[in-house]
Amino acid sequence: AEEVGGGDKEVVREYFNNSGFQRWRKIYGETDEVNRVQKDIRLGHSQTVENVLKMLKDEGSLEGVSVCDAGCGTGCLAIPLAKEGAVVYASDISAAMVAEAEKQSGEDSFRCGECNHGCCTYTSTVMAKEQLQAGREKVVMPKFEVKDLESLNGKYDTVVCLDVLIHYPQSKADGMIAHLASLSENRLLLSFAPKTFYYDLLKRVGELFPGPSKATRAYLHAEADVERALKKVGWKIRKRGLITTQFYFARLVEAIPA
Ligand code: SAM
């Protein structure tokens, strides 16, 4: 596969194995050790995950559906998808993120047979495992792997890539979108930080106060650019969603072959 990340990719890998890992593990986790901004981002991100699950389930049951979660992070989406019965392959460029995702999936490997769709909060920590095993179905957790999305291959019914494009400029994102589409047979869900006037302005203000690491640099993407990249490889957008909290902005699109 073409090297689409270039220098950026190495910086991103390094970041998500070190300070980025510490930061995002907290944000994507459940503990109280988050500040106000991080808490808000946690909320926004969880809404994105909920929206994705809803978009996917709207088209029918996920039981047995193969899903590739590219750039899976700590497994926030991959694990609930597995609980829905999807056959999930999840990968990330960061070994630290993948190790955390594996840990999370180990701690949370049963689903409640009452609702049978992963929405309830009964986990192995709430109910005894024996009790769950007795009357409830065992979840087949995702297969996790350390791999950058550019070198993924195979075919999946559905490919999902959430909040990853933000780390790459549009010139790199084009190739990433094309590659993700080539892995998918039926649908591709992407979320990215939309390049709207308001958000562009916020980001510019942010640039006046640069953080210590340039890996925290965020790239915004115009929806039209993402749409154009999809069109170039024969895909079109079927559904759109917008998730905004005070500090979190994500455009969610579901694309299908045109
Ligand atoms: N998708 C996850 C979620 O929404 O919970 C994680 C989002 S996090 C902001 C971005 C993730 O993308 C990080 O875990 C990072 O390591 C991963 N990542 C960045 N560039 C990548 C690449 N080229 N290939 C695979 N993963 C990548």
PDB file of C-alpha atoms and ligand atoms in Angstrom:
ATOM      1  CA  ALA A   1       0.000   0.000   0.000  1.00  0.00           C
ATOM      2  CA  GLU A   2       1.059   3.561  -0.617  1.00  0.00           C
ATOM      3  CA  GLU A   3       2.718   5.289   2.305  1.00  0.00           C
ATOM      4  CA  VAL A   4      -0.011   7.830   2.970  1.00  0.00           C
ATOM      5  CA  GLY A   5       0.946   8.955   6.456  1.00  0.00           C
ATOM      6  CA  GLY A   6       4.432  10.132   5.683  1.00  0.00           C
ATOM      7  CA  GLY A   7       6.136  11.975   8.488  1.00  0.00           C
ATOM      8  CA  ASP A   8       2.844  12.669  10.192  1.00  0.00           C
ATOM      9  CA  LYS A   9       2.201   8.998  10.707  1.00  0.00           C
ATOM     10  CA  GLU A  10       5.362   8.427  12.721  1.00  0.00           C
ATOM     11  CA  VAL A  11       4.629  11.425  14.896  1.00  0.00           C
ATOM     12  CA  VAL A  12       1.094  10.171  15.466  1.00  0.00           C
ATOM     13  CA  ARG A  13       2.301   6.652  16.347  1.00  0.00           C
ATOM     14  CA  GLU A  14       4.820   8.033  18.808  1.00  0.00           C
ATOM     15  CA  TYR A  15       2.201  10.319  20.359  1.00  0.00           C
ATOM     16  CA  PHE A  16      -0.404   7.556  20.833  1.00  0.00           C
ATOM     17  CA  ASN A  17       2.170   5.262  22.401  1.00  0.00           C
ATOM     18  CA  ASN A  18       3.178   7.886  24.965  1.00  0.00           C
ATOM     19  CA  SER A  19       1.569  11.144  26.130  1.00  0.00           C
ATOM     20  CA  GLY A  20      -1.379  10.705  23.754  1.00  0.00           C
ATOM     21  CA  PHE A  21      -2.032   7.274  25.183  1.00  0.00           C
ATOM     22  CA  GLN A  22      -2.161   8.653  28.727  1.00  0.00           C
ATOM     23  CA  ARG A  23      -4.461  11.474  27.689  1.00  0.00           C
ATOM     24  CA  TRP A  24      -6.891   9.457  25.552  1.00  0.00           C
ATOM     25  CA  ARG A  25      -7.026   6.438  27.829  1.00  0.00           C
ATOM     26  CA  LYS A  26      -8.425   8.777  30.482  1.00  0.00           C
ATOM     27  CA  ILE A  27     -10.837  10.491  28.120  1.00  0.00           C
ATOM     28  CA  TYR A  28     -12.154   7.189  26.730  1.00  0.00           C
ATOM     29  CA  GLY A  29     -12.271   5.605  30.173  1.00  0.00           C
ATOM     30  CA  GLU A  30     -14.698   6.037  33.029  1.00  0.00           C
ATOM     31  CA  THR A  31     -12.615   7.388  35.870  1.00  0.00           C
ATOM     32  CA  ASP A  32     -12.916  10.819  37.450  1.00  0.00           C
ATOM     33  CA  GLU A  33      -9.346  11.861  36.640  1.00  0.00           C
ATOM     34  CA  VAL A  34     -10.481  14.076  33.782  1.00  0.00           C
ATOM     35  CA  ASN A  35     -10.731  17.841  33.695  1.00  0.00           C
ATOM     36  CA  ARG A  36     -13.762  19.752  32.485  1.00  0.00           C
ATOM     37  CA  VAL A  37     -12.632  19.876  28.858  1.00  0.00           C
ATOM     38  CA  GLN A  38     -11.714  16.184  28.800  1.00  0.00           C
ATOM     39  CA  LYS A  39     -15.054  15.297  30.351  1.00  0.00           C
ATOM     40  CA  ASP A  40     -16.821  17.218  27.612  1.00  0.00           C
ATOM     41  CA  ILE A  41     -14.787  15.454  24.916  1.00  0.00           C
ATOM     42  CA  ARG A  42     -15.632  12.109  26.566  1.00  0.00           C
ATOM     43  CA  LEU A  43     -19.304  12.965  26.342  1.00  0.00           C
ATOM     44  CA  GLY A  44     -19.087  14.038  22.689  1.00  0.00           C
ATOM     45  CA  HIS A  45     -17.128  10.955  21.715  1.00  0.00           C
ATOM     46  CA  SER A  46     -19.568   8.617  23.467  1.00  0.00           C
ATOM     47  CA  GLN A  47     -22.361  10.246  21.476  1.00  0.00           C
ATOM     48  CA  THR A  48     -20.443   9.514  18.284  1.00  0.00           C
ATOM     49  CA  VAL A  49     -20.141   5.857  19.294  1.00  0.00           C
ATOM     50  CA  GLU A  50     -23.885   5.734  20.055  1.00  0.00           C
ATOM     51  CA  ASN A  51     -24.703   7.337  16.717  1.00  0.00           C
ATOM     52  CA  VAL A  52     -22.549   4.829  14.874  1.00  0.00           C
ATOM     53  CA  LEU A  53     -24.196   1.890  16.622  1.00  0.00           C
ATOM     54  CA  LYS A  54     -27.593   3.307  15.776  1.00  0.00           C
ATOM     55  CA  MET A  55     -26.706   3.939  12.117  1.00  0.00           C
ATOM     56  CA  LEU A  56     -25.401   0.391  11.781  1.00  0.00           C
ATOM     57  CA  LYS A  57     -28.323  -1.252  13.560  1.00  0.00           C
ATOM     58  CA  ASP A  58     -30.874   0.730  11.568  1.00  0.00           C
ATOM     59  CA  GLU A  59     -29.942  -1.430   8.597  1.00  0.00           C
ATOM     60  CA  GLY A  60     -30.610  -4.654  10.488  1.00  0.00           C
ATOM     61  CA  SER A  61     -29.069  -6.955  13.068  1.00  0.00           C
ATOM     62  CA  LEU A  62     -25.297  -6.995  13.364  1.00  0.00           C
ATOM     63  CA  GLU A  63     -25.229 -10.675  14.269  1.00  0.00           C
ATOM     64  CA  GLY A  64     -22.497 -12.300  12.183  1.00  0.00           C
ATOM     65  CA  VAL A  65     -21.724  -9.111  10.218  1.00  0.00           C
ATOM     66  CA  SER A  66     -17.991  -8.587   9.674  1.00  0.00           C
ATOM     67  CA  VAL A  67     -16.774  -5.181  10.795  1.00  0.00           C
ATOM     68  CA  CYS A  68     -13.303  -3.686  10.527  1.00  0.00           C
ATOM     69  CA  ASP A  69     -12.655  -0.918  13.066  1.00  0.00           C
ATOM     70  CA  ALA A  70      -9.597   0.937  11.757  1.00  0.00           C
ATOM     71  CA  GLY A  71      -7.807   3.030  14.377  1.00  0.00           C
ATOM     72  CA  CYS A  72      -9.831   1.381  17.152  1.00  0.00           C
ATOM     73  CA  GLY A  73      -8.129   3.142  20.075  1.00  0.00           C
ATOM     74  CA  THR A  74      -9.125   1.569  23.387  1.00  0.00           C
ATOM     75  CA  GLY A  75     -12.027  -0.341  21.827  1.00  0.00           C
ATOM     76  CA  CYS A  76     -14.883   2.057  22.649  1.00  0.00           C
ATOM     77  CA  LEU A  77     -16.730   1.024  19.504  1.00  0.00           C
ATOM     78  CA  ALA A  78     -15.215  -2.388  18.773  1.00  0.00           C
ATOM     79  CA  ILE A  79     -16.329  -3.909  22.091  1.00  0.00           C
ATOM     80  CA  PRO A  80     -19.994  -2.769  21.906  1.00  0.00           C
ATOM     81  CA  LEU A  81     -20.069  -3.960  18.278  1.00  0.00           C
ATOM     82  CA  ALA A  82     -18.893  -7.404  19.368  1.00  0.00           C
ATOM     83  CA  LYS A  83     -21.625  -7.380  22.006  1.00  0.00           C
ATOM     84  CA  GLU A  84     -24.102  -6.837  19.199  1.00  0.00           C
ATOM     85  CA  GLY A  85     -22.902 -10.067  17.649  1.00  0.00           C
ATOM     86  CA  ALA A  86     -20.704  -8.506  14.945  1.00  0.00           C
ATOM     87  CA  VAL A  87     -17.498 -10.297  14.006  1.00  0.00           C
ATOM     88  CA  VAL A  88     -15.055  -7.507  14.725  1.00  0.00           C
ATOM     89  CA  TYR A  89     -11.515  -7.045  13.528  1.00  0.00           C
ATOM     90  CA  ALA A  90     -10.029  -4.001  15.262  1.00  0.00           C
ATOM     91  CA  SER A  91      -6.602  -2.514  14.720  1.00  0.00           C
ATOM     92  CA  ASP A  92      -4.619   0.541  15.670  1.00  0.00           C
ATOM     93  CA  ILE A  93      -1.221   1.998  14.878  1.00  0.00           C
ATOM     94  CA  SER A  94      -0.477   2.283  18.617  1.00  0.00           C
ATOM     95  CA  ALA A  95       0.564  -0.842  20.529  1.00  0.00           C
ATOM     96  CA  ALA A  96      -0.341   0.891  23.799  1.00  0.00           C
ATOM     97  CA  MET A  97      -3.895   1.559  22.594  1.00  0.00           C
ATOM     98  CA  VAL A  98      -4.320  -2.026  21.397  1.00  0.00           C
ATOM     99  CA  ALA A  99      -3.055  -3.412  24.719  1.00  0.00           C
ATOM    100  CA  GLU A 100      -5.594  -1.252  26.546  1.00  0.00           C
ATOM    101  CA  ALA A 101      -8.399  -2.372  24.195  1.00  0.00           C
ATOM    102  CA  GLU A 102      -7.490  -6.000  24.854  1.00  0.00           C
ATOM    103  CA  LYS A 103      -7.528  -5.372  28.575  1.00  0.00           C
ATOM    104  CA  GLN A 104     -10.952  -3.718  28.364  1.00  0.00           C
ATOM    105  CA  SER A 105     -12.388  -6.545  26.312  1.00  0.00           C
ATOM    106  CA  GLY A 106     -11.120  -9.075  28.839  1.00  0.00           C
ATOM    107  CA  GLU A 107     -12.826  -7.233  31.670  1.00  0.00           C
ATOM    108  CA  ASP A 108     -16.097  -6.981  29.849  1.00  0.00           C
ATOM    109  CA  SER A 109     -16.705 -10.186  28.000  1.00  0.00           C
ATOM    110  CA  PHE A 110     -20.269 -11.067  28.828  1.00  0.00           C
ATOM    111  CA  ARG A 111     -23.484  -9.606  27.606  1.00  0.00           C
ATOM    112  CA  CYS A 112     -26.809  -9.638  29.265  1.00  0.00           C
ATOM    113  CA  GLY A 113     -29.141 -12.158  27.721  1.00  0.00           C
ATOM    114  CA  GLU A 114     -32.206 -10.184  28.767  1.00  0.00           C
ATOM    115  CA  CYS A 115     -31.693  -7.444  26.240  1.00  0.00           C
ATOM    116  CA  ASN A 116     -29.073  -9.321  24.233  1.00  0.00           C
ATOM    117  CA  HIS A 117     -27.852  -6.253  22.491  1.00  0.00           C
ATOM    118  CA  GLY A 118     -25.160  -4.849  24.688  1.00  0.00           C
ATOM    119  CA  CYS A 119     -27.097  -1.803  25.783  1.00  0.00           C
ATOM    120  CA  CYS A 120     -27.385  -2.674  29.433  1.00  0.00           C
ATOM    121  CA  THR A 121     -24.674  -2.114  31.954  1.00  0.00           C
ATOM    122  CA  TYR A 122     -24.599  -5.630  33.399  1.00  0.00           C
ATOM    123  CA  THR A 123     -21.020  -6.688  33.023  1.00  0.00           C
ATOM    124  CA  SER A 124     -18.951  -9.319  34.698  1.00  0.00           C
ATOM    125  CA  THR A 125     -18.232  -6.842  37.452  1.00  0.00           C
ATOM    126  CA  VAL A 126     -21.918  -6.438  38.259  1.00  0.00           C
ATOM    127  CA  MET A 127     -23.054 -10.026  37.941  1.00  0.00           C
ATOM    128  CA  ALA A 128     -21.174 -13.188  38.708  1.00  0.00           C
ATOM    129  CA  LYS A 129     -19.683 -14.731  35.606  1.00  0.00           C
ATOM    130  CA  GLU A 130     -21.246 -18.111  36.461  1.00  0.00           C
ATOM    131  CA  GLN A 131     -24.635 -16.499  36.585  1.00  0.00           C
ATOM    132  CA  LEU A 132     -24.071 -14.891  33.221  1.00  0.00           C
ATOM    133  CA  GLN A 133     -22.738 -18.070  31.723  1.00  0.00           C
ATOM    134  CA  ALA A 134     -25.713 -20.041  32.957  1.00  0.00           C
ATOM    135  CA  GLY A 135     -28.408 -18.190  31.113  1.00  0.00           C
ATOM    136  CA  ARG A 136     -26.575 -15.775  28.932  1.00  0.00           C
ATOM    137  CA  GLU A 137     -24.646 -15.814  25.774  1.00  0.00           C
ATOM    138  CA  LYS A 138     -20.879 -15.520  25.627  1.00  0.00           C
ATOM    139  CA  VAL A 139     -19.623 -12.663  23.517  1.00  0.00           C
ATOM    140  CA  VAL A 140     -16.924 -13.286  20.972  1.00  0.00           C
ATOM    141  CA  MET A 141     -14.698 -10.295  21.586  1.00  0.00           C
ATOM    142  CA  PRO A 142     -12.942  -8.443  18.728  1.00  0.00           C
ATOM    143  CA  LYS A 143      -9.674  -9.641  17.337  1.00  0.00           C
ATOM    144  CA  PHE A 144      -7.250  -6.804  18.061  1.00  0.00           C
ATOM    145  CA  GLU A 145      -4.058  -6.114  16.158  1.00  0.00           C
ATOM    146  CA  VAL A 146      -1.336  -3.456  16.046  1.00  0.00           C
ATOM    147  CA  LYS A 147      -1.409  -2.246  12.453  1.00  0.00           C
ATOM    148  CA  ASP A 148      -1.715   1.068  10.661  1.00  0.00           C
ATOM    149  CA  LEU A 149      -4.816   1.311   8.557  1.00  0.00           C
ATOM    150  CA  GLU A 150      -2.822   1.853   5.377  1.00  0.00           C
ATOM    151  CA  SER A 151      -1.519  -1.723   5.562  1.00  0.00           C
ATOM    152  CA  LEU A 152      -4.846  -3.402   6.299  1.00  0.00           C
ATOM    153  CA  ASN A 153      -6.151  -5.850   3.750  1.00  0.00           C
ATOM    154  CA  GLY A 154      -9.029  -8.262   3.350  1.00  0.00           C
ATOM    155  CA  LYS A 155     -12.731  -7.613   2.866  1.00  0.00           C
ATOM    156  CA  TYR A 156     -15.337  -6.708   5.443  1.00  0.00           C
ATOM    157  CA  ASP A 157     -19.046  -6.065   5.218  1.00  0.00           C
ATOM    158  CA  THR A 158     -18.565  -2.795   7.092  1.00  0.00           C
ATOM    159  CA  VAL A 159     -15.524  -0.607   7.726  1.00  0.00           C
ATOM    160  CA  VAL A 160     -15.522   2.054  10.436  1.00  0.00           C
ATOM    161  CA  CYS A 161     -12.877   4.684  11.119  1.00  0.00           C
ATOM    162  CA  LEU A 162     -13.696   7.121  13.898  1.00  0.00           C
ATOM    163  CA  ASP A 163     -11.802  10.256  14.837  1.00  0.00           C
ATOM    164  CA  VAL A 164      -8.627   9.206  13.049  1.00  0.00           C
ATOM    165  CA  LEU A 165      -8.597  11.532  10.032  1.00  0.00           C
ATOM    166  CA  ILE A 166      -8.195  14.481  12.417  1.00  0.00           C
ATOM    167  CA  HIS A 167      -4.507  13.507  12.653  1.00  0.00           C
ATOM    168  CA  TYR A 168      -3.877  13.845   8.910  1.00  0.00           C
ATOM    169  CA  PRO A 169      -4.101  16.612   6.318  1.00  0.00           C
ATOM    170  CA  GLN A 170      -6.617  16.209   3.501  1.00  0.00           C
ATOM    171  CA  SER A 171      -3.864  15.212   1.052  1.00  0.00           C
ATOM    172  CA  LYS A 172      -3.169  12.107   3.192  1.00  0.00           C
ATOM    173  CA  ALA A 173      -6.820  11.603   4.123  1.00  0.00           C
ATOM    174  CA  ASP A 174      -7.741  11.117   0.440  1.00  0.00           C
ATOM    175  CA  GLY A 175      -5.560   8.009   0.185  1.00  0.00           C
ATOM    176  CA  MET A 176      -6.744   6.706   3.563  1.00  0.00           C
ATOM    177  CA  ILE A 177     -10.400   7.052   2.554  1.00  0.00           C
ATOM    178  CA  ALA A 178      -9.730   5.275  -0.762  1.00  0.00           C
ATOM    179  CA  HIS A 179      -7.964   2.432   1.019  1.00  0.00           C
ATOM    180  CA  LEU A 180     -10.707   2.045   3.650  1.00  0.00           C
ATOM    181  CA  ALA A 181     -13.350   1.936   0.898  1.00  0.00           C
ATOM    182  CA  SER A 182     -11.393  -0.815  -0.873  1.00  0.00           C
ATOM    183  CA  LEU A 183     -11.670  -2.980   2.269  1.00  0.00           C
ATOM    184  CA  SER A 184     -15.433  -2.644   2.472  1.00  0.00           C
ATOM    185  CA  GLU A 185     -18.167  -4.464   0.614  1.00  0.00           C
ATOM    186  CA  ASN A 186     -21.202  -2.556   1.821  1.00  0.00           C
ATOM    187  CA  ARG A 187     -20.599   0.488   3.948  1.00  0.00           C
ATOM    188  CA  LEU A 188     -17.951   2.782   5.315  1.00  0.00           C
ATOM    189  CA  LEU A 189     -18.488   5.008   8.341  1.00  0.00           C
ATOM    190  CA  LEU A 190     -16.126   7.892   8.933  1.00  0.00           C
ATOM    191  CA  SER A 191     -16.044  10.606  11.536  1.00  0.00           C
ATOM    192  CA  PHE A 192     -13.903  13.704  11.255  1.00  0.00           C
ATOM    193  CA  ALA A 193     -13.671  17.221  12.617  1.00  0.00           C
ATOM    194  CA  PRO A 194     -15.658  19.369  10.185  1.00  0.00           C
ATOM    195  CA  LYS A 195     -14.054  22.414   8.659  1.00  0.00           C
ATOM    196  CA  THR A 196     -16.803  24.854   9.306  1.00  0.00           C
ATOM    197  CA  PHE A 197     -16.318  28.531   9.828  1.00  0.00           C
ATOM    198  CA  TYR A 198     -16.966  28.399  13.557  1.00  0.00           C
ATOM    199  CA  TYR A 199     -14.708  25.445  14.228  1.00  0.00           C
ATOM    200  CA  ASP A 200     -11.996  26.826  11.956  1.00  0.00           C
ATOM    201  CA  LEU A 201     -12.052  29.952  14.038  1.00  0.00           C
ATOM    202  CA  LEU A 202     -11.811  28.019  17.310  1.00  0.00           C
ATOM    203  CA  LYS A 203      -8.842  26.137  15.957  1.00  0.00           C
ATOM    204  CA  ARG A 204      -7.099  29.328  14.907  1.00  0.00           C
ATOM    205  CA  VAL A 205      -7.589  30.704  18.381  1.00  0.00           C
ATOM    206  CA  GLY A 206      -6.157  27.440  19.694  1.00  0.00           C
ATOM    207  CA  GLU A 207      -3.095  27.892  17.525  1.00  0.00           C
ATOM    208  CA  LEU A 208      -2.292  31.078  19.351  1.00  0.00           C
ATOM    209  CA  PHE A 209      -1.650  28.869  22.362  1.00  0.00           C
ATOM    210  CA  PRO A 210       0.238  25.915  20.916  1.00  0.00           C
ATOM    211  CA  GLY A 211       0.478  22.781  23.051  1.00  0.00           C
ATOM    212  CA  PRO A 212       3.788  21.122  23.904  1.00  0.00           C
ATOM    213  CA  SER A 213       3.456  18.436  21.254  1.00  0.00           C
ATOM    214  CA  LYS A 214       2.897  19.032  17.590  1.00  0.00           C
ATOM    215  CA  ALA A 215       1.151  15.671  17.406  1.00  0.00           C
ATOM    216  CA  THR A 216      -1.793  17.258  19.123  1.00  0.00           C
ATOM    217  CA  ARG A 217      -2.228  19.318  15.982  1.00  0.00           C
ATOM    218  CA  ALA A 218      -5.674  18.759  14.577  1.00  0.00           C
ATOM    219  CA  TYR A 219      -6.575  18.802  10.898  1.00  0.00           C
ATOM    220  CA  LEU A 220     -10.075  19.801   9.948  1.00  0.00           C
ATOM    221  CA  HIS A 221     -11.725  18.363   6.870  1.00  0.00           C
ATOM    222  CA  ALA A 222     -14.339  19.966   4.692  1.00  0.00           C
ATOM    223  CA  GLU A 223     -17.260  17.641   4.165  1.00  0.00           C
ATOM    224  CA  ALA A 224     -17.079  18.386   0.442  1.00  0.00           C
ATOM    225  CA  ASP A 225     -13.467  17.154   0.358  1.00  0.00           C
ATOM    226  CA  VAL A 226     -14.384  13.895   2.081  1.00  0.00           C
ATOM    227  CA  GLU A 227     -17.312  13.480  -0.285  1.00  0.00           C
ATOM    228  CA  ARG A 228     -15.042  14.111  -3.277  1.00  0.00           C
ATOM    229  CA  ALA A 229     -12.508  11.527  -2.030  1.00  0.00           C
ATOM    230  CA  LEU A 230     -15.310   8.974  -1.699  1.00  0.00           C
ATOM    231  CA  LYS A 231     -16.731   9.824  -5.120  1.00  0.00           C
ATOM    232  CA  LYS A 232     -13.337   9.334  -6.741  1.00  0.00           C
ATOM    233  CA  VAL A 233     -13.421   5.661  -5.712  1.00  0.00           C
ATOM    234  CA  GLY A 234     -17.094   5.162  -6.601  1.00  0.00           C
ATOM    235  CA  TRP A 235     -18.741   5.732  -3.222  1.00  0.00           C
ATOM    236  CA  LYS A 236     -21.474   8.106  -2.111  1.00  0.00           C
ATOM    237  CA  ILE A 237     -22.743   9.395   1.216  1.00  0.00           C
ATOM    238  CA  ARG A 238     -26.041   7.906   2.360  1.00  0.00           C
ATOM    239  CA  LYS A 239     -26.385   9.295   5.884  1.00  0.00           C
ATOM    240  CA  ARG A 240     -24.893  12.162   7.815  1.00  0.00           C
ATOM    241  CA  GLY A 241     -24.755  13.044  11.467  1.00  0.00           C
ATOM    242  CA  LEU A 242     -23.246  15.900  13.415  1.00  0.00           C
ATOM    243  CA  ILE A 243     -22.111  15.529  17.011  1.00  0.00           C
ATOM    244  CA  THR A 244     -21.218  18.650  18.930  1.00  0.00           C
ATOM    245  CA  THR A 245     -20.564  19.415  22.540  1.00  0.00           C
ATOM    246  CA  GLN A 246     -18.652  22.406  23.821  1.00  0.00           C
ATOM    247  CA  PHE A 247     -15.214  21.065  22.869  1.00  0.00           C
ATOM    248  CA  TYR A 248     -15.969  18.116  20.613  1.00  0.00           C
ATOM    249  CA  PHE A 249     -17.127  18.366  17.007  1.00  0.00           C
ATOM    250  CA  ALA A 250     -17.576  15.440  14.688  1.00  0.00           C
ATOM    251  CA  ARG A 251     -19.213  14.970  11.348  1.00  0.00           C
ATOM    252  CA  LEU A 252     -20.261  11.376  10.894  1.00  0.00           C
ATOM    253  CA  VAL A 253     -20.914  10.014   7.416  1.00  0.00           C
ATOM    254  CA  GLU A 254     -22.048   6.652   6.206  1.00  0.00           C
ATOM    255  CA  ALA A 255     -20.977   5.914   2.656  1.00  0.00           C
ATOM    256  CA  ILE A 256     -22.046   3.122   0.316  1.00  0.00           C
ATOM    257  CA  PRO A 257     -20.963   2.076  -3.173  1.00  0.00           C
ATOM    258  CA  ALA A 258     -22.549   4.510  -5.649  1.00  0.00           C
TER     259      ALA A 258
HETATM  260  N1  SAM B   1     -11.401   5.269  16.842  1.00  0.00           N
HETATM  261  C1  SAM B   1     -11.173   5.299  18.273  1.00  0.00           C
HETATM  262  C2  SAM B   1     -12.375   5.837  18.966  1.00  0.00           C
HETATM  263  O1  SAM B   1     -13.128   6.613  18.359  1.00  0.00           O
HETATM  264  O2  SAM B   1     -12.598   5.509  20.152  1.00  0.00           O
HETATM  265  C3  SAM B   1      -9.907   6.075  18.646  1.00  0.00           C
HETATM  266  C4  SAM B   1      -9.833   7.522  18.198  1.00  0.00           C
HETATM  267  S1  SAM B   1      -8.296   8.310  18.671  1.00  0.00           S
HETATM  268  C5  SAM B   1      -8.648  10.022  18.648  1.00  0.00           C
HETATM  269  C6  SAM B   1      -7.328   8.125  17.210  1.00  0.00           C
HETATM  270  C7  SAM B   1      -6.720   6.743  17.084  1.00  0.00           C
HETATM  271  O3  SAM B   1      -6.234   6.570  15.761  1.00  0.00           O
HETATM  272  C8  SAM B   1      -5.541   6.485  18.004  1.00  0.00           C
HETATM  273  O4  SAM B   1      -5.752   5.316  18.745  1.00  0.00           O
HETATM  274  C9  SAM B   1      -4.357   6.358  17.056  1.00  0.00           C
HETATM  275  O5  SAM B   1      -3.348   5.510  17.531  1.00  0.00           O
HETATM  276  C10 SAM B   1      -5.040   5.835  15.813  1.00  0.00           C
HETATM  277  N2  SAM B   1      -4.327   6.098  14.545  1.00  0.00           N
HETATM  278  C11 SAM B   1      -3.779   7.241  14.124  1.00  0.00           C
HETATM  279  N3  SAM B   1      -3.261   7.104  12.901  1.00  0.00           N
HETATM  280  C12 SAM B   1      -3.499   5.822  12.519  1.00  0.00           C
HETATM  281  C13 SAM B   1      -3.210   5.079  11.348  1.00  0.00           C
HETATM  282  N4  SAM B   1      -2.563   5.631  10.335  1.00  0.00           N
HETATM  283  N5  SAM B   1      -3.602   3.792  11.303  1.00  0.00           N
HETATM  284  C14 SAM B   1      -4.249   3.232  12.356  1.00  0.00           C
HETATM  285  N6  SAM B   1      -4.548   3.884  13.494  1.00  0.00           N
HETATM  286  C15 SAM B   1      -4.192   5.179  13.571  1.00  0.00           C
END
